[in-house]
Every structure is written in C-alpha cells, then in structure tokens.
C-alpha cells in the first residue's frame, strides 16, 4: 500500500518521476551506459532527467530542427537526446569548457551512434560563440542553454545572434529551488538567472514563458522561447 503521509514531498516527486519514466520512456541500455560512464568519470550528476531529456527530444522533433546548438555538454546525455531528433543531414554543435568532460562526451556520443551528427567544441563558451558568429555560421533552429548560470545573460545575447525568426531557445535550471525570487541572494547562479530574466523581460525579439518542474532533480524549471524577429 502506498503511504504518502509517510513520504516527504521530495520522495513523492522522485516516485512520480520514476513512475512516468516507466510508463512513457522505453528502456535504453545505451543511455544507462552513458550515465554510468559519467559517474565513473566523476562528472557532476547534473544531467537532465530522462523525462526532461525526452522532452528536449520532443521539442526538437516538433520543431523539425536540422541545426541545434547546445551550450554546456557535460557528458553528452542531453546531447544524445537532442541528436536523436535530427534528420540524417542534421547537425548539432555542443560547447564544453572542460576538455575532460568533452572527452567523456565524445565517447558517449560514439556509443550512442550519433557522433557523426555532433561536433563537440572545447573552450570558454563566450569565446566559441564569438568564433561561430565570425565564421558566418548558419542560424540554428533550436538552442539549448545549460551551462554556467552567471553567464546566462551573455548566452542569451549570443543565442539571439545565432538564431533566426522561428528559432526555439531553451534555458534550463531557472528556478533554483525557488531562490530565483530572492533579490538579496548572494549566490552567483541565482544572480545570473535573475539577470537573464531581466534581459529577457526587456528583449523584444523573443516571446518566452517559464515552466516550473519538480521531480528527481528537485524543484526547478526552464524557459522556452521563440524568436519572433
């Protein structure tokens, strides 16, 4: 018998996530191996959850995205979900600061059979984004921002520079366990998100909304927006 009164709210969130995963997401040994490889490489356990990964996949599929930009690779778990939505002639460029993380990600992408669709670029994200712009890189259909939060306002600027009308921009981890509403927070991640939100509120080129989430990753949320001009 399920005894909710004896469970904390966090335990309930986790149980619901597991239930949804079991019902809606097919078993995937490859993705299980990816998470195991990330753990063995001692990468931080901050990958998106399976439900969130599937959501990214569905958004890319609904968009019909052929070109995807990901800012923040980690071990490539979310990269794989996104890459699996690409057509055969699609491309995903993912940016990662850490050479170690990039090495793990490349092995994971090969394991998942999507390495031919993905280019992993190592270096500070803002530098790489400037290079992409200078090279005249074609606009992206979908951009996923999931890197260092203090730079989110800058990532938004570059995302708009590298997008086109109709492009989808997604930014993860914008609720921060509710701390996003704390204007006195000294947490640099919270400050970055609040600055990002202020920039988004003033930006006329994009229409966006926020979705709060609960689950195995706790209480958080994401922004999804569409570039209108």
PDB file of C-alpha atoms in Angstrom:
ATOM      1  CA  UNK A   1       0.000   0.000   0.000  1.00  0.00           C
ATOM      2  CA  UNK A   2       1.298   3.450  -0.953  1.00  0.00           C
ATOM      3  CA  UNK A   3       1.592   5.570   2.170  1.00  0.00           C
ATOM      4  CA  UNK A   4       2.030   9.158   1.036  1.00  0.00           C
ATOM      5  CA  UNK A   5       1.741  10.555   4.563  1.00  0.00           C
ATOM      6  CA  UNK A   6       4.993   8.789   5.454  1.00  0.00           C
ATOM      7  CA  UNK A   7       6.846  10.183   2.439  1.00  0.00           C
ATOM      8  CA  UNK A   8       8.455  13.585   2.118  1.00  0.00           C
ATOM      9  CA  UNK A   9       7.406  15.774  -0.783  1.00  0.00           C
ATOM     10  CA  UNK A  10      10.818  15.148  -2.378  1.00  0.00           C
ATOM     11  CA  UNK A  11      10.309  11.389  -2.168  1.00  0.00           C
ATOM     12  CA  UNK A  12       6.904  11.752  -3.797  1.00  0.00           C
ATOM     13  CA  UNK A  13       8.365  13.833  -6.622  1.00  0.00           C
ATOM     14  CA  UNK A  14      11.009  11.180  -7.200  1.00  0.00           C
ATOM     15  CA  UNK A  15       8.471   8.349  -7.127  1.00  0.00           C
ATOM     16  CA  UNK A  16       6.286  10.125  -9.668  1.00  0.00           C
ATOM     17  CA  UNK A  17       9.293  10.708 -11.919  1.00  0.00           C
ATOM     18  CA  UNK A  18      10.180   7.012 -11.768  1.00  0.00           C
ATOM     19  CA  UNK A  19       6.564   6.089 -12.499  1.00  0.00           C
ATOM     20  CA  UNK A  20       6.414   8.399 -15.532  1.00  0.00           C
ATOM     21  CA  UNK A  21       9.748   7.101 -16.799  1.00  0.00           C
ATOM     22  CA  UNK A  22       8.499   3.529 -16.521  1.00  0.00           C
ATOM     23  CA  UNK A  23       5.286   4.281 -18.401  1.00  0.00           C
ATOM     24  CA  UNK A  24       6.476   6.747 -21.050  1.00  0.00           C
ATOM     25  CA  UNK A  25      10.154   6.086 -21.759  1.00  0.00           C
ATOM     26  CA  UNK A  26      11.358   2.851 -23.269  1.00  0.00           C
ATOM     27  CA  UNK A  27      14.291   1.095 -21.553  1.00  0.00           C
ATOM     28  CA  UNK A  28      17.516   2.349 -23.118  1.00  0.00           C
ATOM     29  CA  UNK A  29      20.686   0.438 -22.209  1.00  0.00           C
ATOM     30  CA  UNK A  30      22.812   2.939 -24.140  1.00  0.00           C
ATOM     31  CA  UNK A  31      21.641   5.904 -22.097  1.00  0.00           C
ATOM     32  CA  UNK A  32      22.086   3.836 -18.936  1.00  0.00           C
ATOM     33  CA  UNK A  33      25.689   3.190 -20.008  1.00  0.00           C
ATOM     34  CA  UNK A  34      26.165   6.899 -20.675  1.00  0.00           C
ATOM     35  CA  UNK A  35      25.103   7.835 -17.153  1.00  0.00           C
ATOM     36  CA  UNK A  36      27.324   5.067 -15.748  1.00  0.00           C
ATOM     37  CA  UNK A  37      30.288   6.343 -17.774  1.00  0.00           C
ATOM     38  CA  UNK A  38      29.663   9.866 -16.493  1.00  0.00           C
ATOM     39  CA  UNK A  39      29.615   8.601 -12.927  1.00  0.00           C
ATOM     40  CA  UNK A  40      32.806   6.587 -13.391  1.00  0.00           C
ATOM     41  CA  UNK A  41      34.495   9.673 -14.836  1.00  0.00           C
ATOM     42  CA  UNK A  42      33.382  11.573 -11.716  1.00  0.00           C
ATOM     43  CA  UNK A  43      31.377  14.123 -13.658  1.00  0.00           C
ATOM     44  CA  UNK A  44      28.866  16.050 -11.539  1.00  0.00           C
ATOM     45  CA  UNK A  45      25.455  14.362 -11.525  1.00  0.00           C
ATOM     46  CA  UNK A  46      23.659  17.332 -13.056  1.00  0.00           C
ATOM     47  CA  UNK A  47      22.431  15.767 -16.293  1.00  0.00           C
ATOM     48  CA  UNK A  48      18.822  16.373 -17.220  1.00  0.00           C
ATOM     49  CA  UNK A  49      16.464  13.634 -16.023  1.00  0.00           C
ATOM     50  CA  UNK A  50      15.158  11.029 -18.509  1.00  0.00           C
ATOM     51  CA  UNK A  51      11.786  12.808 -18.618  1.00  0.00           C
ATOM     52  CA  UNK A  52      13.500  16.110 -19.314  1.00  0.00           C
ATOM     53  CA  UNK A  53      15.727  14.522 -21.954  1.00  0.00           C
ATOM     54  CA  UNK A  54      12.683  13.073 -23.693  1.00  0.00           C
ATOM     55  CA  UNK A  55      11.033  16.491 -23.520  1.00  0.00           C
ATOM     56  CA  UNK A  56      14.021  18.091 -25.271  1.00  0.00           C
ATOM     57  CA  UNK A  57      13.860  15.352 -27.899  1.00  0.00           C
ATOM     58  CA  UNK A  58      10.162  16.000 -28.498  1.00  0.00           C
ATOM     59  CA  UNK A  59      10.675  19.765 -28.751  1.00  0.00           C
ATOM     60  CA  UNK A  60      13.404  19.266 -31.358  1.00  0.00           C
ATOM     61  CA  UNK A  61      11.192  16.804 -33.229  1.00  0.00           C
ATOM     62  CA  UNK A  62       8.170  19.117 -33.148  1.00  0.00           C
ATOM     63  CA  UNK A  63      10.362  21.949 -34.390  1.00  0.00           C
ATOM     64  CA  UNK A  64      11.755  19.787 -37.175  1.00  0.00           C
ATOM     65  CA  UNK A  65      15.170  21.076 -36.161  1.00  0.00           C
ATOM     66  CA  UNK A  66      18.040  20.445 -38.571  1.00  0.00           C
ATOM     67  CA  UNK A  67      20.573  22.611 -36.761  1.00  0.00           C
ATOM     68  CA  UNK A  68      20.899  22.572 -32.972  1.00  0.00           C
ATOM     69  CA  UNK A  69      23.273  24.450 -30.684  1.00  0.00           C
ATOM     70  CA  UNK A  70      23.857  23.242 -27.141  1.00  0.00           C
ATOM     71  CA  UNK A  71      25.729  25.437 -24.671  1.00  0.00           C
ATOM     72  CA  UNK A  72      27.049  23.095 -21.980  1.00  0.00           C
ATOM     73  CA  UNK A  73      27.797  19.482 -22.935  1.00  0.00           C
ATOM     74  CA  UNK A  74      28.867  17.767 -19.687  1.00  0.00           C
ATOM     75  CA  UNK A  75      28.924  14.040 -20.590  1.00  0.00           C
ATOM     76  CA  UNK A  76      26.629  14.337 -23.582  1.00  0.00           C
ATOM     77  CA  UNK A  77      23.434  12.877 -22.080  1.00  0.00           C
ATOM     78  CA  UNK A  78      21.167  15.730 -23.213  1.00  0.00           C
ATOM     79  CA  UNK A  79      23.207  15.967 -26.418  1.00  0.00           C
ATOM     80  CA  UNK A  80      22.204  12.415 -27.325  1.00  0.00           C
ATOM     81  CA  UNK A  81      18.512  13.092 -26.684  1.00  0.00           C
ATOM     82  CA  UNK A  82      18.681  16.132 -28.965  1.00  0.00           C
ATOM     83  CA  UNK A  83      20.815  14.484 -31.641  1.00  0.00           C
ATOM     84  CA  UNK A  84      18.379  11.585 -31.911  1.00  0.00           C
ATOM     85  CA  UNK A  85      15.755  14.064 -33.119  1.00  0.00           C
ATOM     86  CA  UNK A  86      17.896  15.249 -36.039  1.00  0.00           C
ATOM     87  CA  UNK A  87      17.403  14.120 -39.635  1.00  0.00           C
ATOM     88  CA  UNK A  88      20.243  12.320 -41.408  1.00  0.00           C
ATOM     89  CA  UNK A  89      21.609  15.596 -42.750  1.00  0.00           C
ATOM     90  CA  UNK A  90      21.224  17.467 -39.446  1.00  0.00           C
ATOM     91  CA  UNK A  91      23.960  18.908 -37.254  1.00  0.00           C
ATOM     92  CA  UNK A  92      24.360  19.599 -33.562  1.00  0.00           C
ATOM     93  CA  UNK A  93      27.174  21.773 -32.224  1.00  0.00           C
ATOM     94  CA  UNK A  94      27.766  21.473 -28.495  1.00  0.00           C
ATOM     95  CA  UNK A  95      30.097  23.691 -26.469  1.00  0.00           C
ATOM     96  CA  UNK A  96      32.024  22.465 -23.426  1.00  0.00           C
ATOM     97  CA  UNK A  97      34.571  24.276 -21.272  1.00  0.00           C
ATOM     98  CA  UNK A  98      36.224  21.158 -19.806  1.00  0.00           C
ATOM     99  CA  UNK A  99      38.436  19.026 -22.043  1.00  0.00           C
ATOM    100  CA  UNK A 100      37.854  16.076 -19.702  1.00  0.00           C
ATOM    101  CA  UNK A 101      34.087  16.388 -19.966  1.00  0.00           C
ATOM    102  CA  UNK A 102      34.358  16.712 -23.741  1.00  0.00           C
ATOM    103  CA  UNK A 103      36.409  13.516 -23.944  1.00  0.00           C
ATOM    104  CA  UNK A 104      33.772  11.621 -21.971  1.00  0.00           C
ATOM    105  CA  UNK A 105      31.023  13.146 -24.119  1.00  0.00           C
ATOM    106  CA  UNK A 106      32.699  12.140 -27.387  1.00  0.00           C
ATOM    107  CA  UNK A 107      32.953   8.538 -26.186  1.00  0.00           C
ATOM    108  CA  UNK A 108      29.300   8.604 -25.152  1.00  0.00           C
ATOM    109  CA  UNK A 109      28.192  10.071 -28.478  1.00  0.00           C
ATOM    110  CA  UNK A 110      30.072   7.316 -30.300  1.00  0.00           C
ATOM    111  CA  UNK A 111      28.474   4.733 -28.001  1.00  0.00           C
ATOM    112  CA  UNK A 112      25.043   6.125 -28.898  1.00  0.00           C
ATOM    113  CA  UNK A 113      25.766   6.127 -32.622  1.00  0.00           C
ATOM    114  CA  UNK A 114      25.253   9.875 -33.106  1.00  0.00           C
ATOM    115  CA  UNK A 115      28.833  11.144 -33.220  1.00  0.00           C
ATOM    116  CA  UNK A 116      28.564  11.754 -36.985  1.00  0.00           C
ATOM    117  CA  UNK A 117      25.845  14.331 -36.273  1.00  0.00           C
ATOM    118  CA  UNK A 118      27.603  16.140 -33.435  1.00  0.00           C
ATOM    119  CA  UNK A 119      30.599  18.445 -33.188  1.00  0.00           C
ATOM    120  CA  UNK A 120      31.972  18.976 -29.675  1.00  0.00           C
ATOM    121  CA  UNK A 121      33.914  22.228 -29.351  1.00  0.00           C
ATOM    122  CA  UNK A 122      36.106  22.752 -26.284  1.00  0.00           C
ATOM    123  CA  UNK A 123      36.770  26.166 -24.773  1.00  0.00           C
ATOM    124  CA  UNK A 124      35.103  29.060 -22.972  1.00  0.00           C
ATOM    125  CA  UNK A 125      31.583  29.298 -24.324  1.00  0.00           C
ATOM    126  CA  UNK A 126      31.597  33.035 -24.940  1.00  0.00           C
ATOM    127  CA  UNK A 127      34.809  32.775 -26.983  1.00  0.00           C
ATOM    128  CA  UNK A 128      33.458  29.889 -29.038  1.00  0.00           C
ATOM    129  CA  UNK A 129      30.163  31.650 -29.681  1.00  0.00           C
ATOM    130  CA  UNK A 130      32.039  34.699 -30.971  1.00  0.00           C
ATOM    131  CA  UNK A 131      34.050  32.478 -33.307  1.00  0.00           C
ATOM    132  CA  UNK A 132      30.897  30.827 -34.632  1.00  0.00           C
ATOM    133  CA  UNK A 133      29.426  34.250 -35.368  1.00  0.00           C
ATOM    134  CA  UNK A 134      32.629  35.494 -37.038  1.00  0.00           C
ATOM    135  CA  UNK A 135      32.735  32.386 -39.240  1.00  0.00           C
ATOM    136  CA  UNK A 136      29.265  33.159 -40.519  1.00  0.00           C
ATOM    137  CA  UNK A 137      27.747  30.017 -39.035  1.00  0.00           C
ATOM    138  CA  UNK A 138      24.234  29.367 -40.289  1.00  0.00           C
ATOM    139  CA  UNK A 139      21.451  30.169 -37.798  1.00  0.00           C
ATOM    140  CA  UNK A 140      20.278  27.387 -35.514  1.00  0.00           C
ATOM    141  CA  UNK A 141      16.730  26.098 -35.328  1.00  0.00           C
ATOM    142  CA  UNK A 142      16.979  25.228 -31.639  1.00  0.00           C
ATOM    143  CA  UNK A 143      19.390  26.419 -28.950  1.00  0.00           C
ATOM    144  CA  UNK A 144      19.652  24.775 -25.539  1.00  0.00           C
ATOM    145  CA  UNK A 145      21.412  26.785 -22.796  1.00  0.00           C
ATOM    146  CA  UNK A 146      22.583  24.662 -19.865  1.00  0.00           C
ATOM    147  CA  UNK A 147      25.994  25.897 -18.783  1.00  0.00           C
ATOM    148  CA  UNK A 148      27.418  28.239 -16.109  1.00  0.00           C
ATOM    149  CA  UNK A 149      24.483  30.291 -14.885  1.00  0.00           C
ATOM    150  CA  UNK A 150      26.324  33.590 -14.218  1.00  0.00           C
ATOM    151  CA  UNK A 151      26.908  33.863 -17.974  1.00  0.00           C
ATOM    152  CA  UNK A 152      23.287  33.211 -18.932  1.00  0.00           C
ATOM    153  CA  UNK A 153      22.622  36.853 -19.881  1.00  0.00           C
ATOM    154  CA  UNK A 154      25.570  36.690 -22.289  1.00  0.00           C
ATOM    155  CA  UNK A 155      24.470  33.318 -23.634  1.00  0.00           C
ATOM    156  CA  UNK A 156      21.060  34.810 -24.372  1.00  0.00           C
ATOM    157  CA  UNK A 157      22.659  37.617 -26.398  1.00  0.00           C
ATOM    158  CA  UNK A 158      24.658  35.127 -28.454  1.00  0.00           C
ATOM    159  CA  UNK A 159      21.689  32.779 -28.840  1.00  0.00           C
ATOM    160  CA  UNK A 160      19.743  35.617 -30.427  1.00  0.00           C
ATOM    161  CA  UNK A 161      22.694  36.470 -32.671  1.00  0.00           C
ATOM    162  CA  UNK A 162      22.903  32.853 -33.857  1.00  0.00           C
ATOM    163  CA  UNK A 163      19.181  32.302 -34.357  1.00  0.00           C
ATOM    164  CA  UNK A 164      16.564  33.344 -36.884  1.00  0.00           C
ATOM    165  CA  UNK A 165      12.867  34.061 -36.859  1.00  0.00           C
ATOM    166  CA  UNK A 166      11.133  30.947 -35.558  1.00  0.00           C
ATOM    167  CA  UNK A 167      14.151  29.571 -33.701  1.00  0.00           C
ATOM    168  CA  UNK A 168      13.443  27.992 -30.313  1.00  0.00           C
ATOM    169  CA  UNK A 169      15.630  28.930 -27.326  1.00  0.00           C
ATOM    170  CA  UNK A 170      15.502  26.853 -24.139  1.00  0.00           C
ATOM    171  CA  UNK A 171      17.293  27.666 -20.885  1.00  0.00           C
ATOM    172  CA  UNK A 172      17.444  25.133 -18.057  1.00  0.00           C
ATOM    173  CA  UNK A 173      17.640  25.480 -14.253  1.00  0.00           C
ATOM    174  CA  UNK A 174      15.981  28.877 -13.940  1.00  0.00           C
ATOM    175  CA  UNK A 175      14.055  28.348 -10.688  1.00  0.00           C
ATOM    176  CA  UNK A 176      16.921  27.222  -8.441  1.00  0.00           C
ATOM    177  CA  UNK A 177      14.712  25.625  -5.757  1.00  0.00           C
ATOM    178  CA  UNK A 178      12.687  28.835  -5.712  1.00  0.00           C
ATOM    179  CA  UNK A 179      15.651  31.092  -4.945  1.00  0.00           C
ATOM    180  CA  UNK A 180      15.172  32.960  -8.223  1.00  0.00           C
ATOM    181  CA  UNK A 181      12.697  35.245  -6.407  1.00  0.00           C
ATOM    182  CA  UNK A 182      15.270  36.212  -3.758  1.00  0.00           C
ATOM    183  CA  UNK A 183      16.574  39.604  -4.841  1.00  0.00           C
ATOM    184  CA  UNK A 184      19.075  39.594  -1.961  1.00  0.00           C
ATOM    185  CA  UNK A 185      20.677  36.251  -2.832  1.00  0.00           C
ATOM    186  CA  UNK A 186      24.478  36.237  -2.941  1.00  0.00           C
ATOM    187  CA  UNK A 187      24.527  33.019  -4.967  1.00  0.00           C
ATOM    188  CA  UNK A 188      26.197  33.793  -8.301  1.00  0.00           C
ATOM    189  CA  UNK A 189      23.981  31.234 -10.045  1.00  0.00           C
ATOM    190  CA  UNK A 190      20.833  32.922  -8.765  1.00  0.00           C
ATOM    191  CA  UNK A 191      22.211  36.330  -9.717  1.00  0.00           C
ATOM    192  CA  UNK A 192      22.927  35.072 -13.214  1.00  0.00           C
ATOM    193  CA  UNK A 193      19.414  33.719 -13.627  1.00  0.00           C
ATOM    194  CA  UNK A 194      17.849  36.942 -12.338  1.00  0.00           C
ATOM    195  CA  UNK A 195      19.966  38.994 -14.765  1.00  0.00           C
ATOM    196  CA  UNK A 196      18.962  36.608 -17.522  1.00  0.00           C
ATOM    197  CA  UNK A 197      15.294  37.089 -16.618  1.00  0.00           C
ATOM    198  CA  UNK A 198      15.691  40.877 -16.587  1.00  0.00           C
ATOM    199  CA  UNK A 199      17.338  40.776 -20.016  1.00  0.00           C
ATOM    200  CA  UNK A 200      14.590  38.508 -21.344  1.00  0.00           C
ATOM    201  CA  UNK A 201      11.886  40.811 -19.971  1.00  0.00           C
ATOM    202  CA  UNK A 202      13.342  43.707 -21.972  1.00  0.00           C
ATOM    203  CA  UNK A 203      14.122  41.750 -25.124  1.00  0.00           C
ATOM    204  CA  UNK A 204      11.610  42.418 -27.909  1.00  0.00           C
ATOM    205  CA  UNK A 205      12.928  39.804 -30.336  1.00  0.00           C
ATOM    206  CA  UNK A 206      11.746  36.769 -28.384  1.00  0.00           C
ATOM    207  CA  UNK A 207       8.465  35.620 -26.842  1.00  0.00           C
ATOM    208  CA  UNK A 208       9.045  33.317 -23.878  1.00  0.00           C
ATOM    209  CA  UNK A 209       7.447  31.626 -20.923  1.00  0.00           C
ATOM    210  CA  UNK A 210       8.639  29.700 -17.862  1.00  0.00           C
ATOM    211  CA  UNK A 211       7.678  26.220 -16.729  1.00  0.00           C
ATOM    212  CA  UNK A 212       8.292  25.150 -13.122  1.00  0.00           C
ATOM    213  CA  UNK A 213       9.249  21.499 -12.644  1.00  0.00           C
ATOM    214  CA  UNK A 214       9.510  19.009  -9.798  1.00  0.00           C
ATOM    215  CA  UNK A 215      10.930  15.504  -9.877  1.00  0.00           C
ATOM    216  CA  UNK A 216      14.092  13.518  -9.288  1.00  0.00           C
ATOM    217  CA  UNK A 217      16.126  16.695  -9.828  1.00  0.00           C
ATOM    218  CA  UNK A 218      14.191  18.580  -7.146  1.00  0.00           C
ATOM    219  CA  UNK A 219      12.370  21.869  -7.692  1.00  0.00           C
ATOM    220  CA  UNK A 220      13.496  23.829 -10.724  1.00  0.00           C
ATOM    221  CA  UNK A 221      12.242  24.916 -14.127  1.00  0.00           C
ATOM    222  CA  UNK A 222      13.106  26.108 -17.591  1.00  0.00           C
ATOM    223  CA  UNK A 223      12.464  28.927 -20.044  1.00  0.00           C
ATOM    224  CA  UNK A 224      11.281  28.247 -23.577  1.00  0.00           C
ATOM    225  CA  UNK A 225      11.004  30.996 -26.118  1.00  0.00           C
ATOM    226  CA  UNK A 226      10.512  31.571 -29.828  1.00  0.00           C
ATOM    227  CA  UNK A 227      12.444  34.215 -31.747  1.00  0.00           C
ATOM    228  CA  UNK A 228       9.930  36.496 -33.459  1.00  0.00           C
ATOM    229  CA  UNK A 229      12.205  38.900 -35.269  1.00  0.00           C
TER     230      UNK A 229
END
